[in-house]
Short mmCIF file of N, CA and C in Angstrom, two decimals:
data_model
loop_
_atom_site.label_atom_id
_atom_site.label_comp_id
_atom_site.label_asym_id
_atom_site.label_seq_id
_atom_site.Cartn_x
_atom_site.Cartn_y
_atom_site.Cartn_z
N UNK N 358 6.11 21.08 14.93
CA UNK N 358 5.63 20.96 13.56
C UNK N 358 5.95 19.56 13.03
N UNK N 359 4.97 18.93 12.37
CA UNK N 359 5.16 17.59 11.83
C UNK N 359 6.13 17.62 10.67
N UNK N 360 6.99 16.58 10.62
CA UNK N 360 7.95 16.50 9.53
C UNK N 360 7.26 16.15 8.22
N UNK N 361 6.47 15.08 8.23
CA UNK N 361 5.86 14.57 7.02
C UNK N 361 4.46 14.08 7.31
N UNK N 362 3.68 13.94 6.26
CA UNK N 362 2.36 13.32 6.35
C UNK N 362 2.39 12.10 5.43
N UNK N 363 2.33 10.93 6.02
CA UNK N 363 2.48 9.68 5.29
C UNK N 363 1.13 8.98 5.18
N UNK N 364 0.73 8.57 3.99
CA UNK N 364 -0.42 7.69 3.81
C UNK N 364 0.13 6.33 3.42
N UNK N 365 -0.27 5.29 4.15
CA UNK N 365 0.25 3.95 3.88
C UNK N 365 -0.88 2.94 3.81
N UNK N 366 -0.96 2.25 2.67
CA UNK N 366 -1.99 1.23 2.52
C UNK N 366 -1.46 -0.11 3.03
N UNK N 367 -2.40 -0.97 3.40
CA UNK N 367 -1.99 -2.22 4.05
C UNK N 367 -1.35 -1.93 5.38
N UNK N 368 -1.76 -0.79 5.96
CA UNK N 368 -1.09 -0.21 7.13
C UNK N 368 -1.09 -1.04 8.38
N UNK N 369 -1.90 -2.09 8.43
CA UNK N 369 -1.93 -2.95 9.61
C UNK N 369 -1.16 -4.25 9.36
N UNK N 370 -0.55 -4.36 8.19
CA UNK N 370 0.19 -5.58 7.84
C UNK N 370 1.57 -5.63 8.47
N UNK N 371 2.21 -6.76 8.28
CA UNK N 371 3.51 -7.02 8.90
C UNK N 371 4.59 -6.02 8.47
N UNK N 372 4.75 -5.84 7.17
CA UNK N 372 5.77 -4.91 6.67
C UNK N 372 5.37 -3.47 6.97
N UNK N 373 4.13 -3.13 6.64
CA UNK N 373 3.68 -1.73 6.78
C UNK N 373 3.69 -1.25 8.22
N UNK N 374 3.34 -2.11 9.17
CA UNK N 374 3.31 -1.63 10.56
C UNK N 374 4.71 -1.31 11.08
N UNK N 375 5.73 -1.97 10.53
CA UNK N 375 7.11 -1.60 10.90
C UNK N 375 7.44 -0.22 10.34
N UNK N 376 6.95 0.07 9.14
CA UNK N 376 7.16 1.39 8.54
C UNK N 376 6.42 2.45 9.35
N UNK N 377 5.18 2.14 9.72
CA UNK N 377 4.37 3.06 10.55
C UNK N 377 5.12 3.39 11.83
N UNK N 378 5.61 2.37 12.50
CA UNK N 378 6.31 2.58 13.77
C UNK N 378 7.51 3.50 13.60
N UNK N 379 8.26 3.31 12.54
CA UNK N 379 9.45 4.12 12.29
C UNK N 379 9.09 5.59 12.05
N UNK N 380 8.09 5.83 11.22
CA UNK N 380 7.70 7.21 10.94
C UNK N 380 7.12 7.89 12.17
N UNK N 381 6.38 7.17 12.98
CA UNK N 381 5.85 7.76 14.22
C UNK N 381 6.98 8.15 15.16
N UNK N 382 8.01 7.33 15.23
CA UNK N 382 9.17 7.66 16.07
C UNK N 382 9.85 8.94 15.60
N UNK N 383 9.79 9.18 14.28
CA UNK N 383 10.40 10.39 13.71
C UNK N 383 9.51 11.62 13.85
N UNK N 384 8.31 11.45 14.42
CA UNK N 384 7.41 12.58 14.62
C UNK N 384 6.53 12.91 13.43
N UNK N 385 6.42 11.99 12.48
CA UNK N 385 5.58 12.22 11.31
C UNK N 385 4.12 11.90 11.61
N UNK N 386 3.24 12.46 10.82
CA UNK N 386 1.83 12.10 10.84
C UNK N 386 1.68 10.87 9.97
N UNK N 387 1.06 9.81 10.48
CA UNK N 387 0.90 8.58 9.72
C UNK N 387 -0.58 8.24 9.60
N UNK N 388 -1.03 8.07 8.37
CA UNK N 388 -2.41 7.69 8.09
C UNK N 388 -2.38 6.28 7.52
N UNK N 389 -2.79 5.31 8.34
CA UNK N 389 -2.78 3.91 7.93
C UNK N 389 -4.14 3.55 7.34
N UNK N 390 -4.11 2.87 6.22
CA UNK N 390 -5.34 2.43 5.55
C UNK N 390 -5.25 0.92 5.41
N UNK N 391 -6.28 0.23 5.87
CA UNK N 391 -6.27 -1.23 5.81
C UNK N 391 -7.70 -1.73 5.73
N UNK N 392 -7.89 -2.93 5.20
CA UNK N 392 -9.24 -3.47 5.06
C UNK N 392 -9.82 -3.98 6.37
N UNK N 393 -8.96 -4.19 7.38
CA UNK N 393 -9.45 -4.65 8.68
C UNK N 393 -10.27 -3.55 9.34
N UNK N 394 -11.31 -3.98 10.04
CA UNK N 394 -12.20 -3.00 10.69
C UNK N 394 -11.48 -2.23 11.79
N UNK N 395 -10.65 -2.91 12.56
CA UNK N 395 -9.90 -2.27 13.64
C UNK N 395 -8.44 -2.68 13.55
N UNK N 396 -7.56 -1.77 13.84
CA UNK N 396 -6.14 -2.10 13.83
C UNK N 396 -5.80 -3.08 14.94
N UNK N 397 -4.92 -4.03 14.61
CA UNK N 397 -4.40 -4.96 15.61
C UNK N 397 -3.22 -4.33 16.35
N UNK N 398 -2.72 -3.23 15.83
CA UNK N 398 -1.56 -2.57 16.41
C UNK N 398 -2.03 -1.51 17.41
N UNK N 399 -2.54 -1.96 18.53
CA UNK N 399 -3.14 -1.07 19.53
C UNK N 399 -2.14 -0.04 20.07
N UNK N 400 -0.84 -0.37 20.02
CA UNK N 400 0.17 0.54 20.56
C UNK N 400 0.21 1.87 19.80
N UNK N 401 -0.27 1.88 18.56
CA UNK N 401 -0.25 3.11 17.78
C UNK N 401 -1.41 4.04 18.12
N UNK N 402 -2.50 3.49 18.61
CA UNK N 402 -3.73 4.28 18.79
C UNK N 402 -3.58 5.43 19.78
N UNK N 403 -2.67 5.30 20.73
CA UNK N 403 -2.48 6.37 21.72
C UNK N 403 -1.62 7.52 21.18
N UNK N 404 -1.04 7.33 20.01
CA UNK N 404 -0.19 8.37 19.42
C UNK N 404 -1.07 9.36 18.67
N UNK N 405 -1.03 10.64 19.04
CA UNK N 405 -1.88 11.63 18.37
C UNK N 405 -1.55 11.84 16.89
N UNK N 406 -0.38 11.37 16.46
CA UNK N 406 0.02 11.51 15.05
C UNK N 406 -0.42 10.32 14.19
N UNK N 407 -1.21 9.42 14.78
CA UNK N 407 -1.63 8.21 14.06
C UNK N 407 -3.12 8.23 13.80
N UNK N 408 -3.48 7.94 12.55
CA UNK N 408 -4.89 7.78 12.18
C UNK N 408 -5.06 6.48 11.44
N UNK N 409 -6.20 5.85 11.62
CA UNK N 409 -6.48 4.56 10.98
C UNK N 409 -7.81 4.64 10.25
N UNK N 410 -7.79 4.28 8.97
CA UNK N 410 -9.01 4.24 8.17
C UNK N 410 -9.21 2.84 7.62
N UNK N 411 -10.42 2.35 7.73
CA UNK N 411 -10.74 1.07 7.12
C UNK N 411 -11.18 1.32 5.68
N UNK N 412 -10.55 0.63 4.75
CA UNK N 412 -10.93 0.72 3.34
C UNK N 412 -10.33 -0.45 2.59
N UNK N 413 -11.04 -0.87 1.57
CA UNK N 413 -10.56 -1.89 0.65
C UNK N 413 -9.88 -1.16 -0.51
N UNK N 414 -8.59 -1.36 -0.68
CA UNK N 414 -7.84 -0.60 -1.69
C UNK N 414 -8.20 -1.00 -3.13
N UNK N 415 -8.98 -2.05 -3.28
CA UNK N 415 -9.46 -2.41 -4.62
C UNK N 415 -10.78 -1.72 -4.94
N UNK N 416 -11.31 -0.95 -3.99
CA UNK N 416 -12.59 -0.26 -4.16
C UNK N 416 -12.32 1.24 -4.36
N UNK N 417 -12.42 1.68 -5.59
CA UNK N 417 -12.09 3.07 -5.94
C UNK N 417 -12.94 4.06 -5.14
N UNK N 418 -14.21 3.78 -4.98
CA UNK N 418 -15.10 4.67 -4.23
C UNK N 418 -14.60 4.87 -2.79
N UNK N 419 -14.20 3.79 -2.14
CA UNK N 419 -13.69 3.90 -0.77
C UNK N 419 -12.39 4.70 -0.73
N UNK N 420 -11.53 4.49 -1.71
CA UNK N 420 -10.27 5.24 -1.75
C UNK N 420 -10.51 6.73 -1.93
N UNK N 421 -11.46 7.09 -2.77
CA UNK N 421 -11.78 8.51 -2.98
C UNK N 421 -12.33 9.12 -1.70
N UNK N 422 -13.15 8.38 -0.97
CA UNK N 422 -13.67 8.86 0.31
C UNK N 422 -12.55 9.12 1.31
N UNK N 423 -11.58 8.21 1.38
CA UNK N 423 -10.43 8.38 2.29
C UNK N 423 -9.60 9.59 1.84
N UNK N 424 -9.36 9.70 0.54
CA UNK N 424 -8.60 10.83 0.01
C UNK N 424 -9.26 12.15 0.39
N UNK N 425 -10.58 12.22 0.27
CA UNK N 425 -11.31 13.45 0.61
C UNK N 425 -11.21 13.76 2.10
N UNK N 426 -11.26 12.73 2.94
CA UNK N 426 -11.11 12.94 4.39
C UNK N 426 -9.72 13.45 4.73
N UNK N 427 -8.70 12.88 4.11
CA UNK N 427 -7.33 13.33 4.35
C UNK N 427 -7.15 14.78 3.88
N UNK N 428 -7.70 15.07 2.72
CA UNK N 428 -7.58 16.43 2.16
C UNK N 428 -8.24 17.45 3.08
N UNK N 429 -9.40 17.10 3.62
CA UNK N 429 -10.11 18.02 4.51
C UNK N 429 -9.34 18.23 5.82
N UNK N 430 -8.75 17.16 6.33
CA UNK N 430 -8.07 17.24 7.63
C UNK N 430 -6.63 17.72 7.54
N UNK N 431 -5.88 17.20 6.56
CA UNK N 431 -4.44 17.49 6.48
C UNK N 431 -4.09 18.44 5.34
N UNK N 432 -4.92 18.47 4.31
CA UNK N 432 -4.65 19.33 3.16
C UNK N 432 -3.76 18.71 2.11
N UNK N 433 -2.87 17.79 2.53
CA UNK N 433 -1.89 17.21 1.62
C UNK N 433 -1.29 15.96 2.26
N UNK N 434 -0.48 15.25 1.47
CA UNK N 434 0.42 14.25 2.01
C UNK N 434 1.80 14.50 1.40
N UNK N 435 2.83 14.05 2.08
CA UNK N 435 4.18 14.19 1.53
C UNK N 435 4.68 12.87 0.94
N UNK N 436 4.15 11.76 1.44
CA UNK N 436 4.59 10.45 0.95
C UNK N 436 3.40 9.49 0.90
N UNK N 437 3.36 8.71 -0.17
CA UNK N 437 2.40 7.62 -0.30
C UNK N 437 3.19 6.32 -0.33
N UNK N 438 2.84 5.41 0.57
CA UNK N 438 3.45 4.09 0.58
C UNK N 438 2.35 3.08 0.30
N UNK N 439 2.41 2.48 -0.87
CA UNK N 439 1.39 1.53 -1.31
C UNK N 439 1.90 0.12 -0.99
N UNK N 440 1.45 -0.40 0.15
CA UNK N 440 2.01 -1.66 0.66
C UNK N 440 1.00 -2.81 0.71
N UNK N 441 -0.27 -2.54 0.40
CA UNK N 441 -1.27 -3.61 0.49
C UNK N 441 -1.00 -4.68 -0.56
N UNK N 442 -1.18 -5.92 -0.18
CA UNK N 442 -1.02 -7.02 -1.12
C UNK N 442 -0.83 -8.35 -0.42
N UNK N 443 -1.25 -9.41 -1.09
CA UNK N 443 -1.04 -10.77 -0.60
C UNK N 443 -1.48 -11.74 -1.69
N UNK N 444 -0.98 -12.99 -1.63
CA UNK N 444 -1.44 -13.99 -2.59
C UNK N 444 -2.84 -14.49 -2.22
N UNK N 445 -3.52 -15.02 -3.20
CA UNK N 445 -4.83 -15.62 -2.97
C UNK N 445 -4.66 -17.09 -2.57
N UNK N 446 -5.66 -17.60 -1.89
CA UNK N 446 -5.56 -18.95 -1.32
C UNK N 446 -5.26 -20.04 -2.35
N UNK N 447 -5.97 -20.03 -3.48
CA UNK N 447 -5.80 -21.15 -4.41
C UNK N 447 -4.50 -21.08 -5.21
N UNK N 448 -3.86 -19.92 -5.31
CA UNK N 448 -2.63 -19.87 -6.09
C UNK N 448 -1.42 -20.41 -5.35
N UNK N 449 -1.58 -20.68 -4.06
CA UNK N 449 -0.52 -21.32 -3.27
C UNK N 449 -0.15 -22.66 -3.91
N UNK N 450 -1.13 -23.31 -4.56
CA UNK N 450 -0.91 -24.64 -5.14
C UNK N 450 -0.57 -24.58 -6.64
N UNK N 451 -0.30 -23.40 -7.17
CA UNK N 451 0.17 -23.28 -8.54
C UNK N 451 -0.91 -23.00 -9.57
N UNK N 452 -0.49 -22.94 -10.83
CA UNK N 452 -1.36 -22.54 -11.92
C UNK N 452 -2.53 -23.51 -12.14
N UNK N 453 -2.29 -24.80 -11.99
CA UNK N 453 -3.37 -25.76 -12.21
C UNK N 453 -4.49 -25.62 -11.20
N UNK N 454 -4.17 -25.20 -9.99
CA UNK N 454 -5.16 -25.13 -8.91
C UNK N 454 -5.79 -23.75 -8.74
N UNK N 455 -5.10 -22.70 -9.18
CA UNK N 455 -5.63 -21.35 -8.96
C UNK N 455 -6.92 -21.17 -9.75
N UNK N 456 -7.91 -20.57 -9.12
CA UNK N 456 -9.18 -20.33 -9.80
C UNK N 456 -9.12 -19.04 -10.61
N UNK N 457 -9.97 -18.93 -11.61
CA UNK N 457 -10.04 -17.71 -12.41
C UNK N 457 -10.42 -16.52 -11.51
N UNK N 458 -11.32 -16.75 -10.56
CA UNK N 458 -11.73 -15.68 -9.64
C UNK N 458 -10.55 -15.19 -8.82
N UNK N 459 -9.70 -16.12 -8.35
CA UNK N 459 -8.54 -15.72 -7.56
C UNK N 459 -7.48 -15.03 -8.41
N UNK N 460 -7.37 -15.41 -9.67
CA UNK N 460 -6.46 -14.68 -10.57
C UNK N 460 -6.90 -13.22 -10.67
N UNK N 461 -8.19 -13.02 -10.92
CA UNK N 461 -8.71 -11.65 -11.02
C UNK N 461 -8.50 -10.87 -9.73
N UNK N 462 -8.81 -11.51 -8.59
CA UNK N 462 -8.65 -10.83 -7.29
C UNK N 462 -7.20 -10.50 -7.01
N UNK N 463 -6.30 -11.41 -7.35
CA UNK N 463 -4.88 -11.19 -7.10
C UNK N 463 -4.34 -10.03 -7.92
N UNK N 464 -4.68 -9.98 -9.19
CA UNK N 464 -4.23 -8.86 -10.04
C UNK N 464 -4.84 -7.55 -9.55
N UNK N 465 -6.10 -7.60 -9.15
CA UNK N 465 -6.76 -6.38 -8.67
C UNK N 465 -6.07 -5.84 -7.41
N UNK N 466 -5.71 -6.73 -6.49
CA UNK N 466 -5.06 -6.30 -5.24
C UNK N 466 -3.58 -5.98 -5.44
N UNK N 467 -2.88 -6.84 -6.15
CA UNK N 467 -1.42 -6.74 -6.21
C UNK N 467 -0.87 -5.88 -7.34
N UNK N 468 -1.75 -5.39 -8.21
CA UNK N 468 -1.33 -4.44 -9.25
C UNK N 468 -2.29 -3.26 -9.35
N UNK N 469 -3.55 -3.56 -9.66
CA UNK N 469 -4.51 -2.47 -9.88
C UNK N 469 -4.60 -1.52 -8.70
N UNK N 470 -4.61 -2.06 -7.48
CA UNK N 470 -4.76 -1.21 -6.29
C UNK N 470 -3.62 -0.20 -6.18
N UNK N 471 -2.41 -0.58 -6.60
CA UNK N 471 -1.28 0.36 -6.56
C UNK N 471 -1.49 1.50 -7.57
N UNK N 472 -2.06 1.14 -8.71
CA UNK N 472 -2.36 2.16 -9.73
C UNK N 472 -3.49 3.07 -9.24
N UNK N 473 -4.55 2.47 -8.68
CA UNK N 473 -5.67 3.27 -8.14
C UNK N 473 -5.16 4.26 -7.09
N UNK N 474 -4.39 3.75 -6.13
CA UNK N 474 -3.92 4.61 -5.03
C UNK N 474 -3.06 5.75 -5.54
N UNK N 475 -2.17 5.44 -6.48
CA UNK N 475 -1.30 6.48 -7.03
C UNK N 475 -2.13 7.57 -7.72
N UNK N 476 -3.06 7.16 -8.55
CA UNK N 476 -3.89 8.12 -9.27
C UNK N 476 -4.75 8.95 -8.32
N UNK N 477 -5.37 8.30 -7.34
CA UNK N 477 -6.31 8.99 -6.45
C UNK N 477 -5.60 9.90 -5.45
N UNK N 478 -4.45 9.48 -4.94
CA UNK N 478 -3.75 10.28 -3.93
C UNK N 478 -2.76 11.29 -4.54
N UNK N 479 -2.51 11.19 -5.84
CA UNK N 479 -1.56 12.12 -6.48
C UNK N 479 -1.89 13.59 -6.24
N UNK N 480 -3.16 14.03 -6.32
CA UNK N 480 -3.44 15.45 -6.05
C UNK N 480 -3.01 15.92 -4.66
N UNK N 481 -3.03 15.01 -3.69
CA UNK N 481 -2.58 15.38 -2.34
C UNK N 481 -1.07 15.55 -2.28
N UNK N 482 -0.34 14.75 -3.04
CA UNK N 482 1.12 14.92 -3.13
C UNK N 482 1.47 16.22 -3.85
N UNK N 483 0.70 16.55 -4.87
CA UNK N 483 0.97 17.76 -5.64
C UNK N 483 0.78 19.02 -4.81
N UNK N 484 0.01 18.93 -3.73
CA UNK N 484 -0.21 20.10 -2.87
C UNK N 484 0.99 20.39 -1.97
N UNK N 485 1.89 19.42 -1.81
CA UNK N 485 3.12 19.66 -1.05
C UNK N 485 4.05 20.52 -1.89
N UNK N 486 4.49 21.64 -1.32
CA UNK N 486 5.30 22.59 -2.09
C UNK N 486 6.80 22.29 -2.06
N UNK N 487 7.25 21.48 -1.11
CA UNK N 487 8.68 21.16 -1.07
C UNK N 487 9.00 20.05 -2.07
N UNK N 488 10.29 19.77 -2.22
CA UNK N 488 10.71 18.67 -3.10
C UNK N 488 10.73 17.34 -2.36
N UNK N 489 10.37 17.35 -1.09
CA UNK N 489 10.39 16.14 -0.27
C UNK N 489 9.05 15.42 -0.38
N UNK N 490 8.82 14.77 -1.51
CA UNK N 490 7.59 14.01 -1.69
C UNK N 490 7.88 12.78 -2.54
N UNK N 491 7.20 11.69 -2.20
CA UNK N 491 7.54 10.45 -2.88
C UNK N 491 6.39 9.45 -2.85
N UNK N 492 6.51 8.49 -3.75
CA UNK N 492 5.63 7.33 -3.78
C UNK N 492 6.53 6.10 -3.71
N UNK N 493 6.21 5.22 -2.79
CA UNK N 493 6.92 3.94 -2.69
C UNK N 493 5.87 2.84 -2.82
N UNK N 494 6.12 1.92 -3.75
CA UNK N 494 5.22 0.78 -3.91
C UNK N 494 5.97 -0.48 -3.49
N UNK N 495 5.30 -1.31 -2.71
CA UNK N 495 5.91 -2.55 -2.25
C UNK N 495 5.56 -3.65 -3.23
N UNK N 496 6.58 -4.16 -3.90
CA UNK N 496 6.42 -5.30 -4.80
C UNK N 496 6.84 -6.55 -4.03
N UNK N 497 7.60 -7.42 -4.65
CA UNK N 497 8.01 -8.67 -4.01
C UNK N 497 9.17 -9.27 -4.79
N UNK N 498 9.97 -10.06 -4.11
CA UNK N 498 11.01 -10.82 -4.79
C UNK N 498 10.37 -11.75 -5.83
N UNK N 499 9.10 -12.10 -5.63
CA UNK N 499 8.39 -12.93 -6.60
C UNK N 499 8.28 -12.27 -7.97
N UNK N 500 8.39 -10.95 -8.03
CA UNK N 500 8.35 -10.24 -9.31
C UNK N 500 9.62 -10.46 -10.11
N UNK N 501 10.68 -10.85 -9.42
CA UNK N 501 12.00 -10.94 -10.04
C UNK N 501 12.47 -12.37 -10.27
N UNK N 502 11.91 -13.31 -9.50
CA UNK N 502 12.35 -14.70 -9.59
C UNK N 502 11.17 -15.60 -9.32
N UNK N 503 11.14 -16.77 -9.93
CA UNK N 503 10.00 -17.66 -9.80
C UNK N 503 9.93 -18.39 -8.47
N UNK N 504 8.95 -18.01 -7.66
CA UNK N 504 8.68 -18.71 -6.40
C UNK N 504 7.21 -19.12 -6.36
N UNK N 505 6.70 -19.61 -7.48
CA UNK N 505 5.30 -20.01 -7.58
C UNK N 505 4.39 -18.78 -7.50
N UNK N 506 3.18 -18.92 -7.01
CA UNK N 506 2.20 -17.83 -6.88
C UNK N 506 2.04 -17.07 -8.20
N UNK N 507 1.47 -17.71 -9.23
CA UNK N 507 1.49 -17.11 -10.58
C UNK N 507 0.83 -15.75 -10.72
N UNK N 508 -0.38 -15.58 -10.22
CA UNK N 508 -1.06 -14.28 -10.39
C UNK N 508 -0.41 -13.22 -9.51
N UNK N 509 -0.08 -13.58 -8.28
CA UNK N 509 0.59 -12.66 -7.36
C UNK N 509 1.90 -12.15 -7.99
N UNK N 510 2.69 -13.09 -8.51
CA UNK N 510 3.98 -12.73 -9.12
C UNK N 510 3.79 -11.81 -10.32
N UNK N 511 2.76 -12.11 -11.14
CA UNK N 511 2.47 -11.26 -12.31
C UNK N 511 2.07 -9.85 -11.87
N UNK N 512 1.22 -9.76 -10.85
CA UNK N 512 0.80 -8.46 -10.34
C UNK N 512 1.96 -7.66 -9.80
N UNK N 513 2.80 -8.32 -9.01
CA UNK N 513 3.95 -7.63 -8.41
C UNK N 513 4.96 -7.20 -9.48
N UNK N 514 5.11 -7.99 -10.54
CA UNK N 514 5.99 -7.60 -11.65
C UNK N 514 5.42 -6.40 -12.39
N UNK N 515 4.10 -6.36 -12.50
CA UNK N 515 3.44 -5.24 -13.18
C UNK N 515 3.70 -3.90 -12.52
N UNK N 516 3.96 -3.92 -11.22
CA UNK N 516 4.25 -2.67 -10.50
C UNK N 516 5.49 -1.99 -11.09
N UNK N 517 6.48 -2.79 -11.49
CA UNK N 517 7.69 -2.21 -12.09
C UNK N 517 7.36 -1.52 -13.42
N UNK N 518 6.51 -2.16 -14.22
CA UNK N 518 6.11 -1.55 -15.48
C UNK N 518 5.37 -0.25 -15.25
N UNK N 519 4.50 -0.24 -14.25
CA UNK N 519 3.75 0.98 -13.92
C UNK N 519 4.69 2.09 -13.48
N UNK N 520 5.65 1.76 -12.61
CA UNK N 520 6.61 2.77 -12.14
C UNK N 520 7.38 3.36 -13.32
N UNK N 521 7.86 2.50 -14.21
CA UNK N 521 8.62 2.99 -15.37
C UNK N 521 7.77 3.88 -16.27
N UNK N 522 6.49 3.55 -16.39
CA UNK N 522 5.60 4.31 -17.26
C UNK N 522 5.33 5.72 -16.76
N UNK N 523 5.32 5.91 -15.43
CA UNK N 523 4.95 7.23 -14.89
C UNK N 523 6.11 8.00 -14.27
N UNK N 524 7.30 7.43 -14.24
CA UNK N 524 8.41 8.10 -13.53
C UNK N 524 8.77 9.46 -14.12
N UNK N 525 8.76 9.59 -15.43
CA UNK N 525 9.09 10.89 -16.05
C UNK N 525 8.00 11.92 -15.77
N UNK N 526 6.75 11.48 -15.84
CA UNK N 526 5.62 12.37 -15.56
C UNK N 526 5.70 12.89 -14.12
N UNK N 527 6.01 12.00 -13.18
CA UNK N 527 6.10 12.42 -11.77
C UNK N 527 7.33 13.27 -11.51
N UNK N 528 8.42 13.01 -12.24
CA UNK N 528 9.64 13.81 -12.06
C UNK N 528 9.36 15.29 -12.37
N UNK N 529 8.50 15.54 -13.34
CA UNK N 529 8.14 16.93 -13.67
C UNK N 529 7.40 17.60 -12.51
N UNK N 530 6.79 16.80 -11.67
CA UNK N 530 6.07 17.32 -10.50
C UNK N 530 6.94 17.25 -9.24
N UNK N 531 8.20 16.87 -9.43
CA UNK N 531 9.18 16.72 -8.34
C UNK N 531 8.73 15.68 -7.31
N UNK N 532 8.17 14.59 -7.81
CA UNK N 532 7.75 13.47 -6.96
C UNK N 532 8.62 12.27 -7.32
N UNK N 533 9.35 11.76 -6.34
CA UNK N 533 10.14 10.55 -6.54
C UNK N 533 9.23 9.33 -6.48
N UNK N 534 9.56 8.30 -7.26
CA UNK N 534 8.81 7.05 -7.19
C UNK N 534 9.79 5.88 -7.22
N UNK N 535 9.57 4.94 -6.32
CA UNK N 535 10.43 3.77 -6.23
C UNK N 535 9.58 2.54 -5.93
N UNK N 536 10.13 1.39 -6.30
CA UNK N 536 9.51 0.11 -5.97
C UNK N 536 10.51 -0.67 -5.12
N UNK N 537 10.02 -1.26 -4.06
CA UNK N 537 10.84 -2.09 -3.18
C UNK N 537 10.33 -3.52 -3.30
N UNK N 538 11.26 -4.48 -3.39
CA UNK N 538 10.88 -5.89 -3.54
C UNK N 538 11.44 -6.74 -2.40
N UNK N 539 10.75 -6.75 -1.26
CA UNK N 539 11.24 -7.55 -0.13
C UNK N 539 11.05 -9.04 -0.38
N UNK N 540 11.76 -9.82 0.41
CA UNK N 540 11.58 -11.27 0.38
C UNK N 540 10.31 -11.66 1.13
N UNK N 541 10.10 -12.94 1.23
CA UNK N 541 8.87 -13.45 1.82
C UNK N 541 8.76 -13.10 3.30
N UNK N 542 7.62 -12.60 3.68
CA UNK N 542 7.28 -12.41 5.09
C UNK N 542 5.99 -13.19 5.32
N UNK N 543 6.12 -14.34 5.89
CA UNK N 543 4.98 -15.23 6.05
C UNK N 543 4.12 -14.77 7.23
N UNK N 544 2.82 -14.61 6.96
CA UNK N 544 1.87 -14.22 8.00
C UNK N 544 1.15 -15.45 8.52
N UNK N 545 0.47 -15.28 9.65
CA UNK N 545 -0.32 -16.38 10.22
C UNK N 545 -1.38 -16.84 9.22
N UNK N 546 -1.97 -15.89 8.50
CA UNK N 546 -3.00 -16.20 7.51
C UNK N 546 -2.44 -17.09 6.40
N UNK N 547 -1.22 -16.80 5.95
CA UNK N 547 -0.61 -17.60 4.89
C UNK N 547 -0.24 -18.99 5.38
N UNK N 548 0.19 -19.09 6.63
CA UNK N 548 0.49 -20.41 7.20
C UNK N 548 -0.78 -21.26 7.21
N UNK N 549 -1.89 -20.65 7.60
CA UNK N 549 -3.17 -21.38 7.63
C UNK N 549 -3.60 -21.81 6.23
N UNK N 550 -3.33 -20.95 5.20
CA UNK N 550 -3.71 -21.28 3.83
C UNK N 550 -2.94 -22.48 3.31
N UNK N 551 -1.70 -22.65 3.76
CA UNK N 551 -0.84 -23.73 3.25
C UNK N 551 -1.20 -25.08 3.87
N UNK N 552 -2.01 -25.10 4.91
CA UNK N 552 -2.35 -26.36 5.58
C UNK N 552 -3.35 -27.15 4.80
#
């Protein structure tokens, strides 16, 4: 019997794939959601407890489609890990250089998407009858201290406000909610953006 059913956004990313690996080792069902068409983590594909869905977490319609597929196949989830996020290319150079379009995209990915995922996947968490259910949102140290990236930092800080706003509501449903703020994990894509 599976211990947990985990849905994780940004599931093919650097931080999230470490989380995926850990839960798979524990025998949990892991549903990774990422905008990439195919997972780069081929080692997971042979595990029968691993599923991969391509979706853009800023697209509500796509998220609802994924939620419906999970509901049909699994019936519920026990944990939601909202890990998708990254800075936009032009904000690497600060406020003067960031474009208005990138500000909008950054807030949509680094804040709105966490709110969308929580709202859309909440009914699946409510179907779990035990008290072992949670939402974890991945913020950033940038939310707490100034390391440039203005829109990214604002979005990641907003996650804390969102968590505080809904924590009492979720407590009544026996759902824990936490925000984690890791330090910088530089990806190959970010290295290329800085050149």
